[in-house]
Coordinates of C-alpha atoms in Angstrom, one line a residue:
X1 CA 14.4 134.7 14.4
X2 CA 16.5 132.7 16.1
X3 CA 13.7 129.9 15.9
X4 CA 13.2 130.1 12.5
X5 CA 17.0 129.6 11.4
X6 CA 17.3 126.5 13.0
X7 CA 13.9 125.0 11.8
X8 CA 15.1 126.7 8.2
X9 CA 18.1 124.3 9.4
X10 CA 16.7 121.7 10.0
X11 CA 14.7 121.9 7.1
X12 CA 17.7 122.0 4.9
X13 CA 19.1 119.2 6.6
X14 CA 16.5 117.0 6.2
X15 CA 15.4 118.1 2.6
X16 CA 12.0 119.5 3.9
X17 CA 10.2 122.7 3.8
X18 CA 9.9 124.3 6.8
X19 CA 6.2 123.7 7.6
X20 CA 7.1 120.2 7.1
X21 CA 9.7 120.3 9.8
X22 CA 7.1 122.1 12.4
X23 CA 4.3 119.6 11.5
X24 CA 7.0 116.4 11.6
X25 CA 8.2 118.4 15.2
X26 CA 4.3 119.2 16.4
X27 CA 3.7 115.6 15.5
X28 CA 5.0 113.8 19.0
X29 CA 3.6 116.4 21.1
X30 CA -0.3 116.1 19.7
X31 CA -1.1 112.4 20.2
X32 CA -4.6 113.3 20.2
X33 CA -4.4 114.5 16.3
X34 CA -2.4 111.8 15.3
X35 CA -3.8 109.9 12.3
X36 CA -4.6 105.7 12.0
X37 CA -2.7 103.9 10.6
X38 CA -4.4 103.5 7.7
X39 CA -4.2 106.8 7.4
X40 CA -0.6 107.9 7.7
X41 CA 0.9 109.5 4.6
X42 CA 3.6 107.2 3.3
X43 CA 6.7 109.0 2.7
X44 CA 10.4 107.9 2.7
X45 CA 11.5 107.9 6.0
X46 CA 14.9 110.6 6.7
X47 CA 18.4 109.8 7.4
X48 CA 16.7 110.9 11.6
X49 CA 13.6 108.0 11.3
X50 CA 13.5 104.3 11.7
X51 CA 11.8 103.0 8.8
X52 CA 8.1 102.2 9.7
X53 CA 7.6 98.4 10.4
X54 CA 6.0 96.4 7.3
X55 CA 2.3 95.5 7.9
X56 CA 1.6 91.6 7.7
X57 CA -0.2 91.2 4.2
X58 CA -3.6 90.1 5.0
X59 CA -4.5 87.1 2.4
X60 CA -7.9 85.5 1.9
X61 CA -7.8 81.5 2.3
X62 CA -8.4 79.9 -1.2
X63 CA -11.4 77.8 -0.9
X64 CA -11.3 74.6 -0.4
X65 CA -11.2 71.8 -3.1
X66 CA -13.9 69.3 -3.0
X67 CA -11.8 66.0 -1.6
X68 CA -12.3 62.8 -4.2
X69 CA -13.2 59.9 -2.2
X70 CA -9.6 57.4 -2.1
X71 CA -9.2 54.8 -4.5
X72 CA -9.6 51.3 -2.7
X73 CA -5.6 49.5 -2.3
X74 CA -5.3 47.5 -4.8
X75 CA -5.5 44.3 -2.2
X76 CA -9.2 45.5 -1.8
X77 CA -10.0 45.5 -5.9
X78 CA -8.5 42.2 -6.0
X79 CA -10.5 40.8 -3.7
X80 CA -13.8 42.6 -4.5
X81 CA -12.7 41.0 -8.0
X82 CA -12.5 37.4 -6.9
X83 CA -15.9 37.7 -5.3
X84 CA -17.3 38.8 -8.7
X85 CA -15.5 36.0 -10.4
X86 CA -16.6 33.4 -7.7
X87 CA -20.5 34.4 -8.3
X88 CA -20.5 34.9 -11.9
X89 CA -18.2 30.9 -12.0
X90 CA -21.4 29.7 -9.7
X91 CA -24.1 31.1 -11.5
X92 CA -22.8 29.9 -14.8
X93 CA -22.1 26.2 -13.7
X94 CA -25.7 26.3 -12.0
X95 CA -27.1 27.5 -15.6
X96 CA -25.2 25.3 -17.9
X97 CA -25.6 22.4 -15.4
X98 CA -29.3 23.1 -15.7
X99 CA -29.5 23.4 -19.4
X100 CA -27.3 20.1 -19.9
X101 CA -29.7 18.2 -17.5
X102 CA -32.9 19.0 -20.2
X103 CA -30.6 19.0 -23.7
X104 CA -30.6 16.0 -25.7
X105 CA -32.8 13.6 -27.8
X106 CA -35.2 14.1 -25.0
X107 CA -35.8 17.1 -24.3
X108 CA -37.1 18.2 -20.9
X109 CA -37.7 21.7 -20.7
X110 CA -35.7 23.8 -17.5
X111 CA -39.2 24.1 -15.3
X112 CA -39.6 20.5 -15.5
X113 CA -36.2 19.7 -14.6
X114 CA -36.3 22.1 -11.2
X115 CA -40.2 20.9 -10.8
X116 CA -38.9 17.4 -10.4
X117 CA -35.8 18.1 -8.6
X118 CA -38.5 20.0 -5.9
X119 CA -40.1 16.8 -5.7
X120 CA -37.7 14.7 -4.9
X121 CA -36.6 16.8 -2.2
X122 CA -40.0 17.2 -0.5
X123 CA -40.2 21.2 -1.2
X124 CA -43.1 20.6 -3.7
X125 CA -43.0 20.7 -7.2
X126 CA -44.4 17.8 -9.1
X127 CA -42.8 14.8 -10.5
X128 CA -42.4 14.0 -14.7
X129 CA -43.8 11.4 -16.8
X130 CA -41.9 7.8 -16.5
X131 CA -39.8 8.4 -19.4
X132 CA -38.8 11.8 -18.0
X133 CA -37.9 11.0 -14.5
X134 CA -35.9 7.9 -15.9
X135 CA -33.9 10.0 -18.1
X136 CA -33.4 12.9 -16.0
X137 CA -32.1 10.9 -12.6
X138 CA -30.8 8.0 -14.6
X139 CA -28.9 9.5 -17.4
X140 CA -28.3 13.2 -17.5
X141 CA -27.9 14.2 -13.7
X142 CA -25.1 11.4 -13.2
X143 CA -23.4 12.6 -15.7
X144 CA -23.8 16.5 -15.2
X145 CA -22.7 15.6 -11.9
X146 CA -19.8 13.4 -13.1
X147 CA -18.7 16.2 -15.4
X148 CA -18.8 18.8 -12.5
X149 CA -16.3 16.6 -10.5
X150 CA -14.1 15.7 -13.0
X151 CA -13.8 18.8 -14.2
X152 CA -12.9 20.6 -10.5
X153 CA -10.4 17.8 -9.6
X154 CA -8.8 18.5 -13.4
X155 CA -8.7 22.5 -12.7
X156 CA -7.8 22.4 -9.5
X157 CA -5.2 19.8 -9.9
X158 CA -3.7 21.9 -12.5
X159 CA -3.4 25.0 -10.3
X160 CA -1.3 23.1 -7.9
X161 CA 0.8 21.8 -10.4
X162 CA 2.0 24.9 -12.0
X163 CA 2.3 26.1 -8.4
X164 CA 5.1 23.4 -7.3
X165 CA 6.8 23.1 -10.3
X166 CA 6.6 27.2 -10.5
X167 CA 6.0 27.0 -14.4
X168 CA 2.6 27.9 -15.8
X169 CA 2.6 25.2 -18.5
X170 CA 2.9 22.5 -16.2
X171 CA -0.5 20.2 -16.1
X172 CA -1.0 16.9 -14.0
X173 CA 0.4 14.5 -16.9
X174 CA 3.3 15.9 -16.3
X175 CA 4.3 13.1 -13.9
X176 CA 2.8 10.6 -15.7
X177 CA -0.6 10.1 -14.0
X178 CA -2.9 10.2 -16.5
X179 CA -0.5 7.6 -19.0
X180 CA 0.0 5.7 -15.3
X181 CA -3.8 5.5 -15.2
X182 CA -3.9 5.0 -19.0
X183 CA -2.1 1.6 -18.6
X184 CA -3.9 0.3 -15.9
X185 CA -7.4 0.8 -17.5
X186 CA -5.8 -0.5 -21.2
X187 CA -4.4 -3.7 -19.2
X188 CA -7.2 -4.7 -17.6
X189 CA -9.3 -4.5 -20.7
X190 CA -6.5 -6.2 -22.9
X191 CA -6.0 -8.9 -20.4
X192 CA -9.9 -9.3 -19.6
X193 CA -9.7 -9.0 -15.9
X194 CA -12.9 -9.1 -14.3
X195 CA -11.6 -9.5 -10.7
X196 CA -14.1 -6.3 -9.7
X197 CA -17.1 -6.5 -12.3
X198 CA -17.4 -3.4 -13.7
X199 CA -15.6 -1.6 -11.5
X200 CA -12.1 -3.3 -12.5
X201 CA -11.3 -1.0 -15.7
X202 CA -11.8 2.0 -12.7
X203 CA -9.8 0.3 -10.3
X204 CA -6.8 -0.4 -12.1
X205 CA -6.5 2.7 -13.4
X206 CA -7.0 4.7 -10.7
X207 CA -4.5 2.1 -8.1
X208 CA -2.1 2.2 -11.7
X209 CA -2.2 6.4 -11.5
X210 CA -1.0 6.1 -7.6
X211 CA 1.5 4.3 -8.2
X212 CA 2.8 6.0 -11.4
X213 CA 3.5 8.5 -9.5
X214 CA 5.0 7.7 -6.3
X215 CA 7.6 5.5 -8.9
X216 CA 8.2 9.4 -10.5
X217 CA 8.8 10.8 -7.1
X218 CA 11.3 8.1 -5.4
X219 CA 13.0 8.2 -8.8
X220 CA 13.8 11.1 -8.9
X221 CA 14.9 11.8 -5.4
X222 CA 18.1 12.1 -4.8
X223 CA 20.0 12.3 -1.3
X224 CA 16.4 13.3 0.7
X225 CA 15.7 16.2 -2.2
X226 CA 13.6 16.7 -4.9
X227 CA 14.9 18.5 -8.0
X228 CA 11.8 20.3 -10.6
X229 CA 13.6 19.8 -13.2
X230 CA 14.5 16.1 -12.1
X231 CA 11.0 14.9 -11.8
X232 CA 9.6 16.4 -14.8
X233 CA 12.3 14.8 -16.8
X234 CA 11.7 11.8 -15.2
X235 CA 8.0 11.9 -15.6
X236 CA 8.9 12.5 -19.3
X237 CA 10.7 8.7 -19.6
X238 CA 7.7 7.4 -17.5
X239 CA 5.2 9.5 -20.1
X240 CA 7.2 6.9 -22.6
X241 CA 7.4 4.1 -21.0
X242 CA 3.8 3.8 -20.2
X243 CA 2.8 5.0 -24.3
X244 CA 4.7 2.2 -25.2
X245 CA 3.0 -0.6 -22.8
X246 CA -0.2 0.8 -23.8
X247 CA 1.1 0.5 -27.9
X248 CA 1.7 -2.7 -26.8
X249 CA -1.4 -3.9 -25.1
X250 CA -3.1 -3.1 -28.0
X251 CA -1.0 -4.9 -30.3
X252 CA -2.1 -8.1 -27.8
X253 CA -5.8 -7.1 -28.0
X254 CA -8.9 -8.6 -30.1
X255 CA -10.7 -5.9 -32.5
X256 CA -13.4 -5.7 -29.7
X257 CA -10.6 -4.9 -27.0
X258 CA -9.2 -2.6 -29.3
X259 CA -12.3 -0.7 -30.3
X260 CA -12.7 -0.2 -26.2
X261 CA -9.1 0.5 -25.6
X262 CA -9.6 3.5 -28.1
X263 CA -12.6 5.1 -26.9
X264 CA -11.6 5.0 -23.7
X265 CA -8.2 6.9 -24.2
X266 CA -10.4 9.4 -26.2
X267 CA -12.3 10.3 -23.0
X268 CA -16.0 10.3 -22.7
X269 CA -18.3 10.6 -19.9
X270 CA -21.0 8.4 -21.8
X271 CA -21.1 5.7 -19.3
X272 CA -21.8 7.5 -16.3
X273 CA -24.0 6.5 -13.4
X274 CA -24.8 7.2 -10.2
X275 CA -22.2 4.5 -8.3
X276 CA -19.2 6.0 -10.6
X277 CA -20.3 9.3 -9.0
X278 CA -19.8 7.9 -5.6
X279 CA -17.0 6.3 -6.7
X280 CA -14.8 9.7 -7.4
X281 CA -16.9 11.5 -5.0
X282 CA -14.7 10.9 -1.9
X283 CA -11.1 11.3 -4.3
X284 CA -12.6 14.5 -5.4
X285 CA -14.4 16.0 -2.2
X286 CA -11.5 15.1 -0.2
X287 CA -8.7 16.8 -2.5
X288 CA -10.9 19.7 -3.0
X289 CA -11.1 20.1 0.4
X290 CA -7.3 20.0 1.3
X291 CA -5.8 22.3 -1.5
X292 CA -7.0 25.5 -0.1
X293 CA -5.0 24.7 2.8
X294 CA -1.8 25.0 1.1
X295 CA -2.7 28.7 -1.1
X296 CA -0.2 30.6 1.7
X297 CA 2.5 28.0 1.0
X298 CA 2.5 27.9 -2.6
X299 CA 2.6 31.9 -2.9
X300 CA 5.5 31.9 -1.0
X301 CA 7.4 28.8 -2.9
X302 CA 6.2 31.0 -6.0
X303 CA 9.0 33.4 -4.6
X304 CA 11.8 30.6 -4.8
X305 CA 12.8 27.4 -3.3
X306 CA 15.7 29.6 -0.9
X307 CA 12.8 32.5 -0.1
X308 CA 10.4 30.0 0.5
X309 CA 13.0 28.1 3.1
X310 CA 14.2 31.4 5.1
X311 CA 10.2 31.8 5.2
X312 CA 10.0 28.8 7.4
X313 CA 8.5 26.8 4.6
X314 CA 9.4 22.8 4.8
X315 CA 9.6 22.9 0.7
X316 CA 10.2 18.8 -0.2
X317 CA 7.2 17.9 2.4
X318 CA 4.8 20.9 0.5
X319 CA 6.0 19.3 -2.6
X320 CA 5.1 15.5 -1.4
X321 CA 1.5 16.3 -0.1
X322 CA 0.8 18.5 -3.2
X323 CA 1.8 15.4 -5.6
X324 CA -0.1 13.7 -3.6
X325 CA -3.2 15.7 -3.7
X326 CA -2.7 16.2 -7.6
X327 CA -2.6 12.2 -7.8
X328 CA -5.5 11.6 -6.1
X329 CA -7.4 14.4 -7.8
X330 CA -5.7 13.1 -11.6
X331 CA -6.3 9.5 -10.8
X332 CA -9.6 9.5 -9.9
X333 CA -10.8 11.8 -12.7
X334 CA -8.8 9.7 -15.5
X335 CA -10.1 6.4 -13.8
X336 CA -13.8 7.5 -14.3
X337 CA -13.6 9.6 -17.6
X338 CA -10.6 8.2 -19.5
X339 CA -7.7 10.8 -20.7
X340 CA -9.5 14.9 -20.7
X341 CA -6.7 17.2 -21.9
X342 CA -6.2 20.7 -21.4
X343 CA -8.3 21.3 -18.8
X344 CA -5.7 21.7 -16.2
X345 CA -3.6 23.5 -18.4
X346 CA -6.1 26.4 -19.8
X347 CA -7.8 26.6 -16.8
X348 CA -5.8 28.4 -14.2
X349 CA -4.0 30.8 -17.3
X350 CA -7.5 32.2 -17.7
X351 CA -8.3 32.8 -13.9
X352 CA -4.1 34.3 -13.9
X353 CA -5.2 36.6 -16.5
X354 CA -8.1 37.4 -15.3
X355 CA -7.1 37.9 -11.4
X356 CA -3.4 37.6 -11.0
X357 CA -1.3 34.7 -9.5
X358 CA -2.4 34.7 -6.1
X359 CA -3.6 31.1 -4.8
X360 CA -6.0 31.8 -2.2
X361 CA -8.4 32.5 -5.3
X362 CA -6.8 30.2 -8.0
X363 CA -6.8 26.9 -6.4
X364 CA -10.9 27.5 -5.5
X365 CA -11.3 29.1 -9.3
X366 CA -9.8 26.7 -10.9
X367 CA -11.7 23.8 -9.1
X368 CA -15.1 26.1 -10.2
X369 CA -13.9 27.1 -13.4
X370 CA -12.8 23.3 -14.9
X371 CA -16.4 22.3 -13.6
X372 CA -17.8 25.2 -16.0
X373 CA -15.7 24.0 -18.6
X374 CA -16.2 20.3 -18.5
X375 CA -20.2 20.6 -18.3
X376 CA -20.3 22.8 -21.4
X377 CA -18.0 20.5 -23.1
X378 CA -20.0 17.6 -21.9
X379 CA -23.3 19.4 -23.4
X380 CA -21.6 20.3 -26.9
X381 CA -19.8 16.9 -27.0
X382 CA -23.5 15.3 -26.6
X383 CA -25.4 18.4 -29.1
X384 CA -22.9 19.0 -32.0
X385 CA -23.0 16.0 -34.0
X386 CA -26.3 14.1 -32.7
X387 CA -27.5 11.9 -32.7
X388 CA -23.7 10.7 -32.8
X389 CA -21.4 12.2 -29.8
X390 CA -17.8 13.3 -30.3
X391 CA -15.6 12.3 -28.0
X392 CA -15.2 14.5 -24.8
X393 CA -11.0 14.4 -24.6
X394 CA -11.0 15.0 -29.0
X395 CA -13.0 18.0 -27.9
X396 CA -11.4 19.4 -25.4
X397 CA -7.7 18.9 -27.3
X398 CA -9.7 21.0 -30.6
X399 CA -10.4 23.9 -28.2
X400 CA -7.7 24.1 -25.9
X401 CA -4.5 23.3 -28.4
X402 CA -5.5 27.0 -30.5
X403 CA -5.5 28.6 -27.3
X404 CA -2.5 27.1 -26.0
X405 CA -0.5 28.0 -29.5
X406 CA -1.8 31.7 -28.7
X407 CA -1.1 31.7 -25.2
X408 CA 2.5 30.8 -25.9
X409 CA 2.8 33.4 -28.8
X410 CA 1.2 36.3 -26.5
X411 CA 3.8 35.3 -23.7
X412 CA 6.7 35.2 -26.0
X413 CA 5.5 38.9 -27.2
X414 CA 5.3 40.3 -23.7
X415 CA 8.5 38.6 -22.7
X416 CA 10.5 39.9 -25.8
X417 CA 11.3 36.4 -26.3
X418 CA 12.0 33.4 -24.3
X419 CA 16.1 33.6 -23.7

């Protein structure tokens, strides 16, 4: 009886029946009947018991999202996007220089023209008629050729131009070498110099372009520095100076003189041949050759003239040789084809649109792209209006001044205006 009272006790102490006291008190000493875990009724534990330890929740592992391949940097794009533009640049000028060689009041179909160029160089093919190989190798590929070289030293020239002067609407007559090379070629037809043959209208202009533009350089130079905004002022009063020598050469000048002061100062690439190739081939090769060099060095001036010096950039002897690559590029190009506008202007926007400011592809592109230009002007200049031609520079200033007036408005717009 005894027993009973305190398990009835206990019971009312705890707030359970008596059988639940006996079981909860048989519990420890019967191991052997004790239940899982998983098992064990889940009650409230008494004021007497420790509260039974929380069981880790056992979670299933989401599966596992398919991973998307990464995105190239955008370094990588940018290059996988100048190699595109590089191709598509060459296969273009191969295709327009191949169509402009058979175009014109002969025609010579595209077969024949890579037929004959196999047989000249011993891999087969079979020569044309007379007429046809006289035409093709003595009048079109000279001047395809001609176009493709003036047209690279225009485009590249202009690249490096924008890049010194850090303004994207600077172009090589800026500093006065084409009007330098303008009044050399009109002098030495108004004053009938002959000192050279035919080589003397090329000549002057090209030796009158040099030294334009060295007299624009130590001009403006002041104590061992070159201000931008000094020498393109300065090659603005040279700009005039040499339009009014060549105003008056002309007023000097016979009606014949005059008649080829004019078309000369339109541009034209009608009197190409195969020694004025040669002539601007070593100008253009060698400047061609030499810009690339200096891509690095213009990025970094693009950052600032201080930047560019704390880089360990020698900024007035970049800007020297880069003047002096643009001259020789410029001089020879004018000296050969008279005055082409726009070229190195348009030229390197469209590849900055197109692939951003970086030099390393803009200064090659450009040299390419001008190439593609000039040879499809060339070939429209000679197709529009047969059998007349319009002038090459006339056409060139018809295209390129609409797209210049929208270029400007488009970067007023995205600028918000130009204060």
């Amino acid at each position: 009886m005894a027993l009973s009272r305190e398990s009835a006790g206990a019971g009312r102490v705890s707030g359970r029946s008596p059988q639940g006291a006996e079981r909860t008190a048989d519990a420890p000493s019967a191991p052997e009947h004790r239940s899982a875990p998983e098992e064990t009724p889940r009650h409230a534990p008494g004021p007497t018991e420790a509260p039974a330890p929380a069981e880790a929740p056992t979670t299933t592992p989401a599966p596992a999202k398919p991973t998307r391949p990464a995105k190239p940097a955008a370094g990588v794009r940018r290059s996988r996007k100048a190699l595109c533009l590089t191709l598509a640049l060459l296969t273009t000028l191969l295709l327009l220089a191949l169509v402009s060689a058979g175009t014109g009041a002969y025609r010579i179909p595209t077969a024949d023209v890579l037929a004959s160029a196999q047989h000249r160089l011993g891999l087969g093919g079979a020569p044309l008629d007379r007429v046809g190989e006289s035409v093709l190798w003595n009048v079109r590929l000279p001047r395809v050729m001609l176009a493709l070289l003036v047209g690279a030293g225009l485009g590249c020239a202009g690249a490096l131009m924008q890049g010194v002067f850090g303004n994207p609407l600077a172009e090589p007559g800026v500093i006065g070498i084409s009007a330098g090379a303008a009044v050399g070629a009109v002098a030495a037809i108004g004053l009938g110099l002959r000192f050279f043959g035919n080589w003397t209208v090329t000549v002057c202009a090209f030796v009158a372009g040099l030294i334009t533009v060295s007299a624009v350089y130590l001009l403006s130079r002041n104590g061992g520095k070159t201000e931008v905004v000094t020498l393109i002022l300065t090659g603005i009063a040279v700009n005039a100076f040499a339009g009014a020598l060549i105003g008056l050469f002309v007023f000097f000048a016979d009606s014949g003189q005059v008649n080829q002061i004019t078309f000369w100062q339109l541009g034209s690439l009608a009197q190409a041949t195969w020694p004025k190739v040669l002539a601007v081939l070593p100008c253009a090769v060698a400047g061609l050759l030499i810009a690339p060099f200096y891509a690095r060095r213009l990025d970094l001036l693009s950052l600032g003239e201080r930047p560019a010096r704390h880089l360990g950039i020698d900024v007035e002897r970049l800007r020297l040789a880069l003047i002096l690559v643009v001259a020789l590029l410029t001089a020879a190009a004018v000296a050969v084809a008279g005055v082409i506008t726009f070229i190195g202007l348009l030229v390197p926007h469209l590849l900055r649109m197109a692939n951003g400011p970086g030099h390393r592809f803009l200064v090659p592109g450009s040299a390419l792209a001008g190439a593609v230009v000039l040879v499809a002007g060339d070939l429209a200049a000679r197709t529009l209006a047969q059998p007349a031609e319009l002038p090459l520079g006339v056409l060139t200033a018809l295209i390129g001044s609409p797209f210049f007036f929208w270029l400007l408005r488009r970067t007023r717009r995205k600028q918000g205006g130009w204060a």
